[in-house]
Amino acid sequence: MFSSFLKRINKIFSSKKDKYYQEVYSEDDIKENYSNKYIYHRIKLSLKDKTPKVSHRPICPLDKSSFDQINVSELNKNFGRARAKFCVQLGERKVKVHVYKNVYAGFKTSVTAHFYKKKIFNLRYDFKIEDKNDYIAIADLIGLKYLNGEPIEFESEYLVDENNVVLSFTNEFSLILNYHNNSEIYTYIEHLVDLDEAEKKNKVYDRYKKLYRKL
């Protein structure tokens, strides 16, 4: 089945060549982006409006049998040397981020791996895609790998396996694949978001309270 599928999409990829992919964003820009707790919060929040589909195999994009086993050595083996490595502070916790940029199967791709306590909790693929056929080809590949060939709808569905590893999708300015688990860091991030929201509500309350006194 896989060989016939490759023949079907071969025309889509035939004009593409692998090469190093450079982007204009600086390391400081990327670091500032991932210092924002809402980046991680939105990964889990996006699942609420989508339908889960159960994968027939463990969800893991690399050679490891389990997503939780992915380490830096495995990432370097698959993606080459990291183009950037840095730590970001989320409240009182530190997260380490590795950034890889290249072209895989002809797609300009940014891969970011996120670790907490030396354990991976998020692996993000950011594909720079303009051709609709490329979206279809990637969706078909994911369906073939994890759903025995059943289709997957990026806009309305996500994948989950028996270990509660999730593969979710964002399809706006680019195609983003987020692999994520139930790491304790997500619970902590939700706590930070709740504190943030409570502070905002208190500020609004104080503002109207002052206005009330003047009316």
mmCIF file of C-alpha atoms in Angstrom, residues 7-150:
data_model
loop_
_atom_site.group_PDB
_atom_site.id
_atom_site.type_symbol
_atom_site.label_atom_id
_atom_site.label_comp_id
_atom_site.label_asym_id
_atom_site.label_seq_id
_atom_site.Cartn_x
_atom_site.Cartn_y
_atom_site.Cartn_z
ATOM 1 C CA LYS A 7 4.005 6.567 -6.719
ATOM 2 C CA ARG A 8 0.861 8.677 -6.445
ATOM 3 C CA ILE A 9 2.572 11.586 -4.708
ATOM 4 C CA ASN A 10 5.937 11.274 -6.455
ATOM 5 C CA LYS A 11 4.923 13.904 -9.022
ATOM 6 C CA ILE A 12 4.240 16.390 -6.235
ATOM 7 C CA PHE A 13 7.735 16.051 -4.803
ATOM 8 C CA SER A 14 9.703 15.425 -7.999
ATOM 9 C CA SER A 15 10.661 19.056 -8.502
ATOM 10 C CA LYS A 16 11.793 19.560 -4.908
ATOM 11 C CA LYS A 17 15.381 19.195 -3.690
ATOM 12 C CA ASP A 18 16.799 18.990 -0.170
ATOM 13 C CA LYS A 19 18.997 21.856 0.918
ATOM 14 C CA TYR A 20 19.689 23.951 3.974
ATOM 15 C CA TYR A 21 16.831 26.250 4.917
ATOM 16 C CA GLN A 22 17.622 29.682 6.339
ATOM 17 C CA GLU A 23 15.066 32.087 7.759
ATOM 18 C CA VAL A 24 15.258 35.744 8.701
ATOM 19 C CA TYR A 25 14.160 35.264 12.319
ATOM 20 C CA SER A 26 16.957 35.764 14.847
ATOM 21 C CA GLU A 27 17.567 33.570 17.872
ATOM 22 C CA ASP A 28 16.358 36.421 20.088
ATOM 23 C CA ASP A 29 13.054 36.558 18.168
ATOM 24 C CA ILE A 30 12.506 32.820 18.581
ATOM 25 C CA LYS A 31 13.489 32.917 22.248
ATOM 26 C CA GLU A 32 11.071 35.767 22.930
ATOM 27 C CA ASN A 33 8.294 33.827 21.179
ATOM 28 C CA TYR A 34 8.719 30.734 23.345
ATOM 29 C CA SER A 35 9.051 32.775 26.530
ATOM 30 C CA ASN A 36 5.320 33.398 26.138
ATOM 31 C CA LYS A 37 3.362 30.840 28.181
ATOM 32 C CA TYR A 38 0.347 31.278 25.903
ATOM 33 C CA ILE A 39 2.238 29.605 23.040
ATOM 34 C CA TYR A 40 2.075 26.332 24.976
ATOM 35 C CA HIS A 41 -1.351 27.040 26.461
ATOM 36 C CA ARG A 42 -2.898 27.356 23.004
ATOM 37 C CA ILE A 43 -1.623 23.906 21.985
ATOM 38 C CA LYS A 44 -3.908 22.240 24.525
ATOM 39 C CA LEU A 45 -6.684 24.816 24.199
ATOM 40 C CA SER A 46 -7.001 24.151 20.462
ATOM 41 C CA LEU A 47 -8.079 20.558 21.133
ATOM 42 C CA LYS A 48 -11.369 21.589 22.747
ATOM 43 C CA ASP A 49 -13.036 22.381 19.435
ATOM 44 C CA LYS A 50 -11.678 19.365 17.569
ATOM 45 C CA THR A 51 -12.532 15.674 17.366
ATOM 46 C CA PRO A 52 -9.975 13.064 18.487
ATOM 47 C CA LYS A 53 -9.117 10.103 16.265
ATOM 48 C CA VAL A 54 -7.310 7.183 17.876
ATOM 49 C CA SER A 55 -4.034 6.202 16.241
ATOM 50 C CA HIS A 56 -3.527 2.498 15.564
ATOM 51 C CA ARG A 57 0.165 2.834 16.544
ATOM 52 C CA PRO A 58 2.211 4.915 19.016
ATOM 53 C CA ILE A 59 2.567 8.493 17.782
ATOM 54 C CA CYS A 60 6.243 9.223 17.283
ATOM 55 C CA PRO A 61 7.829 10.992 14.293
ATOM 56 C CA LEU A 62 11.312 9.543 14.819
ATOM 57 C CA ASP A 63 12.723 6.026 15.031
ATOM 58 C CA LYS A 64 12.043 5.713 18.740
ATOM 59 C CA SER A 65 9.146 3.477 19.750
ATOM 60 C CA SER A 66 7.830 6.110 22.169
ATOM 61 C CA PHE A 67 7.550 9.894 21.913
ATOM 62 C CA ASP A 68 8.710 10.243 25.529
ATOM 63 C CA GLN A 69 11.998 8.548 24.622
ATOM 64 C CA ILE A 70 13.040 11.220 22.134
ATOM 65 C CA ASN A 71 16.262 12.892 23.251
ATOM 66 C CA VAL A 72 18.752 15.407 21.887
ATOM 67 C CA SER A 73 20.954 12.692 20.406
ATOM 68 C CA GLU A 74 18.015 11.300 18.436
ATOM 69 C CA LEU A 75 17.070 14.776 17.220
ATOM 70 C CA ASN A 76 20.599 15.534 16.036
ATOM 71 C CA LYS A 77 20.702 12.197 14.253
ATOM 72 C CA ASN A 78 17.517 12.984 12.333
ATOM 73 C CA PHE A 79 17.770 16.748 11.800
ATOM 74 C CA GLY A 80 21.473 17.577 11.999
ATOM 75 C CA ARG A 81 23.058 20.130 14.288
ATOM 76 C CA ALA A 82 20.653 22.461 16.080
ATOM 77 C CA ARG A 83 20.724 25.996 14.635
ATOM 78 C CA ALA A 84 19.883 27.447 18.047
ATOM 79 C CA LYS A 85 19.686 26.218 21.643
ATOM 80 C CA PHE A 86 18.428 28.264 24.565
ATOM 81 C CA CYS A 87 16.476 28.200 27.821
ATOM 82 C CA VAL A 88 13.308 30.165 28.517
ATOM 83 C CA GLN A 89 11.782 30.974 31.889
ATOM 84 C CA LEU A 90 8.123 30.150 32.433
ATOM 85 C CA GLY A 91 7.280 31.418 35.886
ATOM 86 C CA GLU A 92 9.689 29.574 38.165
ATOM 87 C CA ARG A 93 10.335 26.747 35.696
ATOM 88 C CA LYS A 94 12.909 26.513 32.929
ATOM 89 C CA VAL A 95 12.280 25.038 29.500
ATOM 90 C CA LYS A 96 15.045 24.186 27.040
ATOM 91 C CA VAL A 97 14.412 24.675 23.325
ATOM 92 C CA HIS A 98 16.358 23.286 20.348
ATOM 93 C CA VAL A 99 15.704 24.739 16.891
ATOM 94 C CA TYR A 100 16.440 22.908 13.628
ATOM 95 C CA LYS A 101 15.972 24.353 10.144
ATOM 96 C CA ASN A 102 16.318 22.477 6.895
ATOM 97 C CA VAL A 103 14.443 21.157 3.886
ATOM 98 C CA TYR A 104 12.898 17.693 4.221
ATOM 99 C CA ALA A 105 11.295 15.992 1.210
ATOM 100 C CA GLY A 106 11.415 19.381 -0.477
ATOM 101 C CA PHE A 107 9.572 21.265 2.303
ATOM 102 C CA LYS A 108 11.141 24.235 4.058
ATOM 103 C CA THR A 109 10.801 23.139 7.651
ATOM 104 C CA SER A 110 11.499 24.531 11.092
ATOM 105 C CA VAL A 111 11.571 21.933 13.870
ATOM 106 C CA THR A 112 11.543 22.996 17.513
ATOM 107 C CA ALA A 113 11.962 20.543 20.379
ATOM 108 C CA HIS A 114 10.929 21.574 23.887
ATOM 109 C CA PHE A 115 12.273 19.896 27.035
ATOM 110 C CA TYR A 116 11.377 20.155 30.702
ATOM 111 C CA LYS A 117 13.620 18.363 33.222
ATOM 112 C CA LYS A 118 15.457 16.837 30.220
ATOM 113 C CA LYS A 119 12.224 15.204 29.004
ATOM 114 C CA ILE A 120 10.584 16.202 25.739
ATOM 115 C CA PHE A 121 7.052 17.580 26.018
ATOM 116 C CA ASN A 122 6.529 19.232 22.634
ATOM 117 C CA LEU A 123 7.945 18.691 19.157
ATOM 118 C CA ARG A 124 6.757 21.162 16.538
ATOM 119 C CA TYR A 125 7.114 20.945 12.762
ATOM 120 C CA ASP A 126 6.483 24.202 10.909
ATOM 121 C CA PHE A 127 6.129 23.590 7.169
ATOM 122 C CA LYS A 128 6.315 26.506 4.738
ATOM 123 C CA ILE A 129 3.727 25.352 2.211
ATOM 124 C CA GLU A 130 1.957 27.263 -0.542
ATOM 125 C CA ASP A 131 0.665 24.466 -2.782
ATOM 126 C CA LYS A 132 -2.635 22.852 -1.731
ATOM 127 C CA ASN A 133 -1.421 19.528 -3.133
ATOM 128 C CA ASP A 134 1.341 19.518 -0.528
ATOM 129 C CA TYR A 135 -1.205 19.815 2.288
ATOM 130 C CA ILE A 136 -3.113 16.894 0.810
ATOM 131 C CA ALA A 137 0.042 14.797 0.468
ATOM 132 C CA ILE A 138 1.063 15.350 4.112
ATOM 133 C CA ALA A 139 -2.477 14.628 5.330
ATOM 134 C CA ASP A 140 -2.463 11.401 3.294
ATOM 135 C CA LEU A 141 0.899 10.375 4.748
ATOM 136 C CA ILE A 142 -0.285 10.962 8.311
ATOM 137 C CA GLY A 143 -3.480 9.020 7.664
ATOM 138 C CA LEU A 144 -1.468 6.194 6.130
ATOM 139 C CA LYS A 145 0.963 6.018 9.048
ATOM 140 C CA TYR A 146 -1.413 6.401 11.990
ATOM 141 C CA LEU A 147 -4.939 5.590 10.740
ATOM 142 C CA ASN A 148 -4.410 2.691 8.324
ATOM 143 C CA GLY A 149 -5.057 5.019 5.417
ATOM 144 C CA GLU A 150 -8.134 6.788 6.792
#
